[in-house]
Coordinates of C-alpha atoms and ligand atoms in Angstrom, one line a residue:
X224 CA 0.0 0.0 0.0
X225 CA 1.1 3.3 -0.8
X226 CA 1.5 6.6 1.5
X227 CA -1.4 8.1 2.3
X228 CA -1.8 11.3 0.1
X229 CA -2.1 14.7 1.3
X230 CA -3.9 17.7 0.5
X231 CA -2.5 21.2 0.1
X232 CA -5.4 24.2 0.1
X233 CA -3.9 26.9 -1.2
X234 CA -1.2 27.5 -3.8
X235 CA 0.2 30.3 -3.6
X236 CA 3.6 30.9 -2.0
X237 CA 3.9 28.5 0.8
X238 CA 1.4 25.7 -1.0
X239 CA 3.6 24.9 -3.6
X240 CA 7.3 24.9 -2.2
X241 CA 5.2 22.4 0.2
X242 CA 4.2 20.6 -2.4
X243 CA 7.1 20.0 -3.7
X244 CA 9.3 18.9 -0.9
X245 CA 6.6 16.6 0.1
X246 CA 6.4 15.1 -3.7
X247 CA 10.3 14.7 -2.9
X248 CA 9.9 12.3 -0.1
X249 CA 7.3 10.0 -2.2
X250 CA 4.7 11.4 -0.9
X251 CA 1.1 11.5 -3.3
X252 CA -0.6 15.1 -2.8
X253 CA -3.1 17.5 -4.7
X254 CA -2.5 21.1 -4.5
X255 CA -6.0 23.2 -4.5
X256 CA -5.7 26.8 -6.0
X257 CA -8.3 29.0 -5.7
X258 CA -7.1 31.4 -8.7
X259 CA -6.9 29.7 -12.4
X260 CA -3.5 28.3 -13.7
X261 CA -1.2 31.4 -13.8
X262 CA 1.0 29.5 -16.4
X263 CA -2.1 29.5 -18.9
X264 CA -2.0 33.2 -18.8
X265 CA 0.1 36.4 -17.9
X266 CA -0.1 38.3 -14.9
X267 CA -3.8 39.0 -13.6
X268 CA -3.3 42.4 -12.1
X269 CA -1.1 43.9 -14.8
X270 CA 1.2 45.3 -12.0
X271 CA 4.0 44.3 -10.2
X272 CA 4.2 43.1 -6.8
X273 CA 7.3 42.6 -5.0
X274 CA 8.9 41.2 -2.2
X275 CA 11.9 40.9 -0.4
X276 CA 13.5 37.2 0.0
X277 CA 16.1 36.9 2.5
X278 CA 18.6 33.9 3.6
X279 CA 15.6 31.6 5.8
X280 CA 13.5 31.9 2.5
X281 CA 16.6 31.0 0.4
X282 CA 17.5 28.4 2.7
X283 CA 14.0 26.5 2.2
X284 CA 14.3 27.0 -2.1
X285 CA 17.8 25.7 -2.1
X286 CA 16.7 22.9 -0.1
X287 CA 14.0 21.8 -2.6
X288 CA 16.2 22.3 -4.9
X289 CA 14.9 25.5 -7.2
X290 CA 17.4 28.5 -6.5
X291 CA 18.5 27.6 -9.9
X292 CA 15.4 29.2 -11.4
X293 CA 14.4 31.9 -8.8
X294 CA 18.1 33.0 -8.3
X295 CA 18.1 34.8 -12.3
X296 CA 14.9 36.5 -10.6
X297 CA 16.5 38.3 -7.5
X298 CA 17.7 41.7 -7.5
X299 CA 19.5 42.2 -5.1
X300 CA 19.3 45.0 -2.3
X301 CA 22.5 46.1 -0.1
X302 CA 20.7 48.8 2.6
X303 CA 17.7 51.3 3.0
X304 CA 18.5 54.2 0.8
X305 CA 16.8 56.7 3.1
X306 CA 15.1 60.1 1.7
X307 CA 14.9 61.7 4.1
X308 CA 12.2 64.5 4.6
X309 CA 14.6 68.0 4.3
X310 CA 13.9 68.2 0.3
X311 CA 17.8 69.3 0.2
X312 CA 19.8 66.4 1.8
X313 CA 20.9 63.8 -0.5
X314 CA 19.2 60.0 0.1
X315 CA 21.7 58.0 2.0
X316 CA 22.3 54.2 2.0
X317 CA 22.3 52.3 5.7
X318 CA 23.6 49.0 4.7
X319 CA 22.0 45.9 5.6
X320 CA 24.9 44.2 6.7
X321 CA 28.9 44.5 7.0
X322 CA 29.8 41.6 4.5
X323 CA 28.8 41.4 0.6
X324 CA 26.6 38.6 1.3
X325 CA 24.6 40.4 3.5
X326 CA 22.2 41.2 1.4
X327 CA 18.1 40.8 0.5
X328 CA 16.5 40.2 -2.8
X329 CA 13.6 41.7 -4.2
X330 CA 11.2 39.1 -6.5
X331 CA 7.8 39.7 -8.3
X332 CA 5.3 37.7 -6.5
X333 CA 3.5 36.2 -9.6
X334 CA 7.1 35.3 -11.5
X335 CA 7.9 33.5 -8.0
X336 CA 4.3 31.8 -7.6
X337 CA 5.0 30.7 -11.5
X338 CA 8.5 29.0 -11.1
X339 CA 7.1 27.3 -7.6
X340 CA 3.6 25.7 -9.7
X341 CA 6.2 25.2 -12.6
X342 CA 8.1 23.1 -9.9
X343 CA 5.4 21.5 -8.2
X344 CA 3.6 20.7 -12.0
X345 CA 6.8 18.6 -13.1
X346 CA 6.7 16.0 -9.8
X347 CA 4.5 12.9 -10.5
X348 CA 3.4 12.7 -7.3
X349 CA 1.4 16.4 -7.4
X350 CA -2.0 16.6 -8.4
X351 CA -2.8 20.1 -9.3
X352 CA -6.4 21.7 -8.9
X353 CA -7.2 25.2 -10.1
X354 CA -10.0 26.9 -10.0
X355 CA -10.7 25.1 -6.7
X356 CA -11.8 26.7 -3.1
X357 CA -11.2 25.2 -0.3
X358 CA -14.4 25.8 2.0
X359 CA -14.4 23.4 5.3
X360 CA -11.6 21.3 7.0
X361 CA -13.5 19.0 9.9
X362 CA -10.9 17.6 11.8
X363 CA -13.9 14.7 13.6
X364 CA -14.9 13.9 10.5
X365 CA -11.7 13.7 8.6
X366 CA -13.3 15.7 5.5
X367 CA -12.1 18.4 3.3
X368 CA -14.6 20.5 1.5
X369 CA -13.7 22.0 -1.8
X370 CA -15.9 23.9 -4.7
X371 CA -14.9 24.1 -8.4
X372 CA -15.1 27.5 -9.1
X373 CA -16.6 27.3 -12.4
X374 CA -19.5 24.2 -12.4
X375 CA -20.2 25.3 -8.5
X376 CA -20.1 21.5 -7.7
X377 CA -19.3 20.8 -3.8
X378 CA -17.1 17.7 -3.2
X379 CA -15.7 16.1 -0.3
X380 CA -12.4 14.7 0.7
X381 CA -12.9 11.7 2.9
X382 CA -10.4 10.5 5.3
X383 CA -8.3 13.8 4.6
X384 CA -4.7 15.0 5.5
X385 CA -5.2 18.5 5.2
X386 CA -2.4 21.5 5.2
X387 CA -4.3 24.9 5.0
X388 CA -1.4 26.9 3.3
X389 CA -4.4 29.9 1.7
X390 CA -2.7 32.6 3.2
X391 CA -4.0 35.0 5.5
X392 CA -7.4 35.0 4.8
X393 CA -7.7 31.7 5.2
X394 CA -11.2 29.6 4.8
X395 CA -10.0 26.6 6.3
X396 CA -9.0 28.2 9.6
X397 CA -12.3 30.1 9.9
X398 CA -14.1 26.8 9.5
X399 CA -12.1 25.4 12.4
X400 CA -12.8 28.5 14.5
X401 CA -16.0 28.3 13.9
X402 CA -16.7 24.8 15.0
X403 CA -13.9 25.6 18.1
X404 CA -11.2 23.5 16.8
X405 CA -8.9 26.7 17.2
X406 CA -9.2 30.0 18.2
X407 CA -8.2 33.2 15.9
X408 CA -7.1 36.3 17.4
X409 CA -7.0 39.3 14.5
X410 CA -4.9 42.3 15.5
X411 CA -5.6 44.6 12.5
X412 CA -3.1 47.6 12.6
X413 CA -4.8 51.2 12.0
X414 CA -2.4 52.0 8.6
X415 CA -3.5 51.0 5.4
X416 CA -1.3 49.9 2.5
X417 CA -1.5 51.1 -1.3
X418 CA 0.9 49.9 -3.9
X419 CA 2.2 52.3 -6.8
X420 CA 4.0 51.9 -10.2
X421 CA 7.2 53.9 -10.9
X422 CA 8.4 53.5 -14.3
X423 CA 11.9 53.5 -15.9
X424 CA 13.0 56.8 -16.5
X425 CA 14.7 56.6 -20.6
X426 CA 14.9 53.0 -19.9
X427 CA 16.9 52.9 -16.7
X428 CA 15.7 53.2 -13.2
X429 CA 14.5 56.2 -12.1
X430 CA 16.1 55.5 -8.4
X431 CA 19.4 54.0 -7.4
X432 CA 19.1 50.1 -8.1
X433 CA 20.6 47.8 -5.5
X434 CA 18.3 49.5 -2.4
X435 CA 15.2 49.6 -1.0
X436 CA 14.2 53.1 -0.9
X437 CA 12.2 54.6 2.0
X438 CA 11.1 57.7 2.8
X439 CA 10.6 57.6 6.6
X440 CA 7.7 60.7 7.9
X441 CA 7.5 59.4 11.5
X442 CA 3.7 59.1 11.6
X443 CA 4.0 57.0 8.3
X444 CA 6.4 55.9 5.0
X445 CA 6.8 55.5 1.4
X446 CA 9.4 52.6 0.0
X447 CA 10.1 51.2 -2.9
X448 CA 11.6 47.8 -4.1
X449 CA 12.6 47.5 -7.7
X450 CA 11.8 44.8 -10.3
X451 CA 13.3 43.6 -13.3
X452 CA 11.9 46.1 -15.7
X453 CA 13.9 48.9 -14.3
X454 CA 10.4 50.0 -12.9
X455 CA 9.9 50.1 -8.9
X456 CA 7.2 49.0 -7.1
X457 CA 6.2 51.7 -4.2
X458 CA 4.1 51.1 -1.0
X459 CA 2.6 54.2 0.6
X460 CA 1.8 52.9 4.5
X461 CA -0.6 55.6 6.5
X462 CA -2.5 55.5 8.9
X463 CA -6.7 54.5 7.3
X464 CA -7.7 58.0 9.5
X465 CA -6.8 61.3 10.0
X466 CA -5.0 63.6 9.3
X467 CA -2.9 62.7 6.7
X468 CA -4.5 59.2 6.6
X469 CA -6.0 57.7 3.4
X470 CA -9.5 58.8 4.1
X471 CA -8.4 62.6 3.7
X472 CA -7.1 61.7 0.3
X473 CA -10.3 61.2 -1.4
X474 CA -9.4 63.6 -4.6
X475 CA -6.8 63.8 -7.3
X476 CA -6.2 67.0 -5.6
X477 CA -5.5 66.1 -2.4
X478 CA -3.1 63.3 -3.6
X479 CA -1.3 65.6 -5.4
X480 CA -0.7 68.1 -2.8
X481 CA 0.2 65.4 -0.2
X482 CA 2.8 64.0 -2.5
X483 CA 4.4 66.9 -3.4
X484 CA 4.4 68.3 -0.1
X485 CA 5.8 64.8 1.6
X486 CA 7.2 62.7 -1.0
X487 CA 8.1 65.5 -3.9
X488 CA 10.8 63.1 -4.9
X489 CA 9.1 60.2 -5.4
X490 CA 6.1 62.0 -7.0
X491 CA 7.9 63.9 -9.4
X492 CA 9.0 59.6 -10.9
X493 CA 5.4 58.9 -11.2
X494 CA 3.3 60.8 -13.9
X495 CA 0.0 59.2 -13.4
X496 CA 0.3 59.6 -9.7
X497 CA -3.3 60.6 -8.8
X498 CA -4.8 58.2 -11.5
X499 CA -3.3 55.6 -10.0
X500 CA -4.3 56.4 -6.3
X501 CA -7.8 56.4 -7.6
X502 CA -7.5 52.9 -9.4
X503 CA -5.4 50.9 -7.0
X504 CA -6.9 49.0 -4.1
X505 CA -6.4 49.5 -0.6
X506 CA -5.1 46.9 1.4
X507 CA -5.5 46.0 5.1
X508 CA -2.5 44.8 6.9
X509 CA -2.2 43.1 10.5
X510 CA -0.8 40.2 12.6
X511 CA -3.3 36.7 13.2
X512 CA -2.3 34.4 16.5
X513 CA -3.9 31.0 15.7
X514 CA -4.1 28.4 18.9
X515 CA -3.7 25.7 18.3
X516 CA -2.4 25.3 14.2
X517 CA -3.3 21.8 14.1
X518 CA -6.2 19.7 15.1
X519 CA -6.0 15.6 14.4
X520 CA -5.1 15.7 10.2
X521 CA -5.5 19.1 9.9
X522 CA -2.8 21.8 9.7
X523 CA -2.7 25.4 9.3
X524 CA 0.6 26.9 7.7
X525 CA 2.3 29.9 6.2
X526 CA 0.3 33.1 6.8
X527 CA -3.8 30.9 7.2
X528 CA -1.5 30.0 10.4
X529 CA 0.3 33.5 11.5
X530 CA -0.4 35.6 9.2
X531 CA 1.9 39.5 10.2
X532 CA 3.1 42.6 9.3
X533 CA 5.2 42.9 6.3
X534 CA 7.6 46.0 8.1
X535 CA 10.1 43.1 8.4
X536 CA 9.9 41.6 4.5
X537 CA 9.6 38.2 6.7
X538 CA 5.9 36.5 6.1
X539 CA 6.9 34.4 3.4
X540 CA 10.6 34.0 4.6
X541 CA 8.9 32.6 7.6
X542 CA 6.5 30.4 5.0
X543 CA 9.1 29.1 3.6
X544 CA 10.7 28.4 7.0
X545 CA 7.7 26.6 7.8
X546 CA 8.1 24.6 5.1
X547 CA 11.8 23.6 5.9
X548 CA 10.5 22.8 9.7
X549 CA 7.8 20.2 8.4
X550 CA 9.8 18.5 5.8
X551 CA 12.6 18.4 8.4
X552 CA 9.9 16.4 10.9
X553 CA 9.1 14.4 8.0
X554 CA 12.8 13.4 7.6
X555 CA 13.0 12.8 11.4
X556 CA 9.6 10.2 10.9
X557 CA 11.6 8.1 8.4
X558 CA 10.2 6.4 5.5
X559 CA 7.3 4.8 6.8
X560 CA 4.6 3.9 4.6
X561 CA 2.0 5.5 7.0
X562 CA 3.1 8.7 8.8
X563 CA 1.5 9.8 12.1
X564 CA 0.2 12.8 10.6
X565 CA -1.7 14.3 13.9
X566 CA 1.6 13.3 15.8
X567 CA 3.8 15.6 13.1
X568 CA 1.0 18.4 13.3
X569 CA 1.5 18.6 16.8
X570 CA 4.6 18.6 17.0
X571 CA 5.2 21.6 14.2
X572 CA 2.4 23.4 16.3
X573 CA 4.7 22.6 19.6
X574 CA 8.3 23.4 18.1
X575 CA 7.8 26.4 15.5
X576 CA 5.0 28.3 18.1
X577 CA 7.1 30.7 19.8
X578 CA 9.2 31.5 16.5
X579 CA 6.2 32.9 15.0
X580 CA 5.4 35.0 18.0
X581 CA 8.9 36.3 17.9
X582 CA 8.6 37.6 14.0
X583 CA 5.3 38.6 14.3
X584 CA 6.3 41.4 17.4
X585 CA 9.6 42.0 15.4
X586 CA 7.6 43.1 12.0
X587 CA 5.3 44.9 13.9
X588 CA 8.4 46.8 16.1
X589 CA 10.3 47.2 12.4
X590 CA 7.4 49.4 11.5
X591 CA 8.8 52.0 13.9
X592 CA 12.1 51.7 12.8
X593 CA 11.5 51.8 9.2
X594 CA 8.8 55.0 9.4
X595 CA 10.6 56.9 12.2
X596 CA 14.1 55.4 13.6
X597 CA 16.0 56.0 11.1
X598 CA 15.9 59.4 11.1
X599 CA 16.7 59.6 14.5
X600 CA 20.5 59.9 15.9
X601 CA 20.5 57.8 18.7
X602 CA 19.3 54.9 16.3
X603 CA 21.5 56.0 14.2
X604 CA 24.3 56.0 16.3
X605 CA 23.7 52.3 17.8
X606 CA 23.4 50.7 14.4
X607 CA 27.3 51.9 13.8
X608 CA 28.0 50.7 17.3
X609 CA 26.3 47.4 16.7
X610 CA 28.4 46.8 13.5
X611 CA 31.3 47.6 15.4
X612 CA 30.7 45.1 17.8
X613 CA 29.9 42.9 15.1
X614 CA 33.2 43.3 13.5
X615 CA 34.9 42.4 16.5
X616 CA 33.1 39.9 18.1
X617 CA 31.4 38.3 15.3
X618 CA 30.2 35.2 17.1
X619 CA 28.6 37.1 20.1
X620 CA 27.8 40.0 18.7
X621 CA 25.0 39.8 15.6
X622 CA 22.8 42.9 15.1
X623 CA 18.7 41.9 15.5
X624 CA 17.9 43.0 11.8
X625 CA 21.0 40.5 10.6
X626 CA 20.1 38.1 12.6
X627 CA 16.4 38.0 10.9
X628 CA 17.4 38.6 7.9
X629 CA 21.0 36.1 7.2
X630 CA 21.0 34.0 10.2
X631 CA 18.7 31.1 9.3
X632 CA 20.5 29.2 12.1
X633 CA 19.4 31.6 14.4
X634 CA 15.8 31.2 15.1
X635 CA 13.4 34.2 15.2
X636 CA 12.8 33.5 19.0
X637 CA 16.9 33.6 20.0
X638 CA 16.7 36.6 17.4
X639 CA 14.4 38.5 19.3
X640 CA 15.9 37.6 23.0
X641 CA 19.4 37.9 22.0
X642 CA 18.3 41.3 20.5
X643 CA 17.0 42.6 23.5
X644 CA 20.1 42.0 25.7
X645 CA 21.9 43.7 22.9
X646 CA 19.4 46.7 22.8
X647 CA 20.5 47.0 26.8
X648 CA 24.3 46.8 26.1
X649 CA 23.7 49.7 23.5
X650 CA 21.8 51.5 26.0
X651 CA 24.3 50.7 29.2
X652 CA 27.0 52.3 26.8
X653 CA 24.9 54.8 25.6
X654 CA 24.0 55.5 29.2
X655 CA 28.0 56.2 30.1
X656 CA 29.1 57.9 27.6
X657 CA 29.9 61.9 28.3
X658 CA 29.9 64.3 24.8
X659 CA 33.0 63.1 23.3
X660 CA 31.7 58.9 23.9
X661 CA 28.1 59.6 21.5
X662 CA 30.1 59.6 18.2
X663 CA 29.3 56.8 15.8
X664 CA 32.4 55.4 16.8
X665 CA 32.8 53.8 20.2
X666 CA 36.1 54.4 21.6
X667 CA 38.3 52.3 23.5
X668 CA 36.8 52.2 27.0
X669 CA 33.8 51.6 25.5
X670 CA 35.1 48.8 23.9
X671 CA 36.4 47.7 27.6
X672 CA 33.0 48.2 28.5
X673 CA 31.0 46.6 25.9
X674 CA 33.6 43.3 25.9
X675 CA 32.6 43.0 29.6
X676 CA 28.9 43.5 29.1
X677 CA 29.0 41.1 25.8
X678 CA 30.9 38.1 28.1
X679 CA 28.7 38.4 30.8
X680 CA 25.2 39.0 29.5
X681 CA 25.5 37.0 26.2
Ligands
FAD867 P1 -0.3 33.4 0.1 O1 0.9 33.7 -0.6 O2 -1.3 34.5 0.4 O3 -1.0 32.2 -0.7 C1 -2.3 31.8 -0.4 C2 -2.9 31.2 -1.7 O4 -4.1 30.5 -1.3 C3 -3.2 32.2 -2.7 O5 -2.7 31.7 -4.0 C4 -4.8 32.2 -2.7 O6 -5.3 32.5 -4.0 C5 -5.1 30.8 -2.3 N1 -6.4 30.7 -1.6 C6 -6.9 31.6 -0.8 N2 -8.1 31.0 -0.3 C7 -8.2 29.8 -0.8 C8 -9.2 28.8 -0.7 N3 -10.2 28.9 0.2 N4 -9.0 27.7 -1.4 C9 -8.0 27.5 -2.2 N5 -7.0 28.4 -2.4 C10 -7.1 29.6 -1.7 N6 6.8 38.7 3.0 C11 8.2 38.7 2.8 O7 8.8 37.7 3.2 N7 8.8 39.7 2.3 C12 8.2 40.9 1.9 O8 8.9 41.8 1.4 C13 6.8 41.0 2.0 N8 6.2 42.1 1.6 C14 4.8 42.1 1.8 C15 4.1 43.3 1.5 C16 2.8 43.4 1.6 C17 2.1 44.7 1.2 C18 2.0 42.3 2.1 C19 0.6 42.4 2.3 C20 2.7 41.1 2.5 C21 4.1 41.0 2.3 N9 4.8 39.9 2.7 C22 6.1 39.8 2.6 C23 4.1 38.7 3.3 C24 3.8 37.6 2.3 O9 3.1 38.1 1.2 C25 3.1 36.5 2.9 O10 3.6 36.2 4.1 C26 3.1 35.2 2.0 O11 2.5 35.5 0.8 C27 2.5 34.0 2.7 O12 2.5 32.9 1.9 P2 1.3 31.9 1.9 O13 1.6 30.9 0.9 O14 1.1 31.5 3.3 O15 0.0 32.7 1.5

């Protein structure tokens, strides 16, 4: 007899790197996607959406085995190129890192989703379903529910090994909240999220390539990640009310003056500014605590689990990560022909829980650095101190962001704990230091200082 097969509802990101490292160890699956076959056409939306992969993502598509196709897609990004909001300084780069690896990648969501279905299509052992929606996961009964978009007709999964991987509006884990299996708690955050286009300017880009551009306002921010087009994609992030908030920009007008007057640098790149304001949607954003993921065969992963903020560029990183976790429990189960799926569930519910709490508070803290921090010279000033430390005690020393974004072997919880000691080291020395000790340079009895702090609090 065979191994039982599995059932993946959702294929977007997560679903089908899943899919394919489970089709790897022999095991039969189906993939349900809601959407039609995005290799039958091109993109839906027309625009570009991008995202920033980092070395936990990359760590999960190396391991199944596909960096050779995504890596031709990833364009790479070495800091925050800061504009800052005096219209007469010059944007400056804070890199993301000390060493030339230390960099993240931005990739168009669709080209991504494309190569991973490509992937998942070639395996013998994936089923794929478009055009499907997942509706109702009963853990009792063992059933998954599922609805072909286009004849309407309901049909049911008996005897069912469900992963919910569709995302962070998930069906599958409302159907278990509402029958109790799990309960959901939704922090929606009060800012908003609308995505613009900024074309090449005479066919090169219109901003330095190689950075993510932001343009920090304290109360709010503009960035921008490029894509292969020599086009960026920009994200305005305000708050849904007040003043500015997107509910006071309800005319072309209004746009246009807010632009110019906050962002006159990015709005002079796009000519169609206020045209596309009207026309693009607006998106929500927030973080989702799920307890418990799993119930008997069924599994929630990727964001339908823990859905967060994206001020971090981590919630598919962490997808992906989830997907490296799982296949790595699968590896520890051996090849048996039946796995003890509820046993696995429980235990990726059990081992990769706190992690997830760890990124989600990290992306939401980010925010603040990202719309506000940077500008500030005390953050300032501890980022230099904290590469310095770094350089010279690389194995102790790790900045938080760095540790997020190129330490896959540190996991987000140890990220976020070590990070705080190292916050309080920054601060002790901060705390110490007379006039001449708040340069961005710490001198040497600060380094005395910081060496005896490092050895005994880390
Ligand atoms: P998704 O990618 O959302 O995939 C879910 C899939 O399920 C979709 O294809 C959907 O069509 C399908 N589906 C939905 N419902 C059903 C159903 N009932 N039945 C069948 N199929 C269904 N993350 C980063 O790492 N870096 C970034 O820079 C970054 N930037 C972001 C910027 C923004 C503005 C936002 C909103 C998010 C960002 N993220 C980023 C987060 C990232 O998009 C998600 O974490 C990631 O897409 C999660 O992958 P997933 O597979 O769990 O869900």
């Amino acid at each position: 007899m065979g191994l039982q097969r599995v059932h993946v509802a959702g294929g977007g990101l997560a679903g089908p790197l899943l899919a394919v490292m489970l089709a790897q160890r022999g095991i039969p699956l189906t993939l349900y996607e809601r959407r039609s076959d995005p290799r039958a056409h091109g993109t839906t939306s027309g625009r570009s959406i991008n995202l920033a992969l980092a070395d936990r993502g990359i760590r999960a598509l190396e391991q199944a085995g596909l960096m050779g196709q995504i890596r031709p897609m990833m364009l790479p990004m070495r800091g925050r190129m800061v504009h800052d909001p005096q219209a007469d300084s010059a944007p400056r780069l804070l890199p993301y890192g000390q060493r030339d690896r230390e960099v993240i990648y931005s990739v168009g969501r669709e080209a991504l989703n494309r190569v991973l279905i490509e992937a998942a299509a070639r395996l013998p052992e994936v089923q794929l379903r478009f055009d499907t929606t997942c509706t109702d996961a009963d853990p009792v009964r063992g059933t998954l529910t599922c609805q072909d978009n286009r004849s309407g007709a309901r049909h049911e999964v008996r005897e069912a090994v469900t992963i919910a991987t569709d995302g962070a509006g998930s069906a599958l884990r409302t159907s278990l909240a509402r029958a109790g299996h799990v309960v959901v708690t939704e922090l929606p955050l009060e800012h908003d999220y609308k995505e613009l286009h900024v074309p090449p300017r005479d066919a090169q880009y219109a901003l330095r390539a190689e950075a993510l551009h932001v343009w920090p306002r304290h109360g709010y921010m503009l960035i921008a990640l490029p894509n292969p087009d020599h086009s960026f994609t920009a994200t305005l992030f305000l708050p849904r009310t007040g003043a500015p908030g997107f509910d006071t920009l309800g005319s072309d007008a209004a746009v246009e003056e807010f632009f110019r007057s906050e962002f006159p640098t990015a709005a002079a790149l796009i000519p169609d500014l206020a045209t596309q304001f009207r026309t693009h949607p607006q998106g929500h954003l927030g973080t989702i605590h799920t307890d418990p993921w799993a119930r008997g065969s069924v599994l929630l992963l990727g964001d339908a689990a823990h859905a967060i903020v994206p001020f971090h560029g981590q919630g598919m990183n962490a997808a992906f990560e989830d997907c490296t976790v799982l296949d790595s429990l699968l590896e520890g189960a051996g090849k048996s022909a039946h796995h003890d799926w509820p046993g696995i569930f429980a235990t990726f519910n059990a081992v990769r829980r706190t992690d997830a709490q760890a990124i989600a508070q990290m992306a939401l803290e980010n925010y603040a650095e990202m719309r506000s921090a940077v500008l500030d010279e005390r953050f300032l000033r501890h980022k230099a101190w904290a590469l310095q430390l770094e350089r010279l005690h690389p194995a102790r020393f790790i900045p938080r962001y760095a540790m997020v974004m190129f330490h896959p072997e540190i996991s987000y919880s140890q990220a976020l704990r070590r990070g705080d000691v190292q916050q309080q080291i920054l601060a002790a020395l901060d705390q110490d230091a007379d006039a001449a000790g708040l340069a961005t340079q710490l001198n040497g009895a600060q380094l005395a200082r910081a060496q005896e702090l490092i050895a005994a609090w880390l």
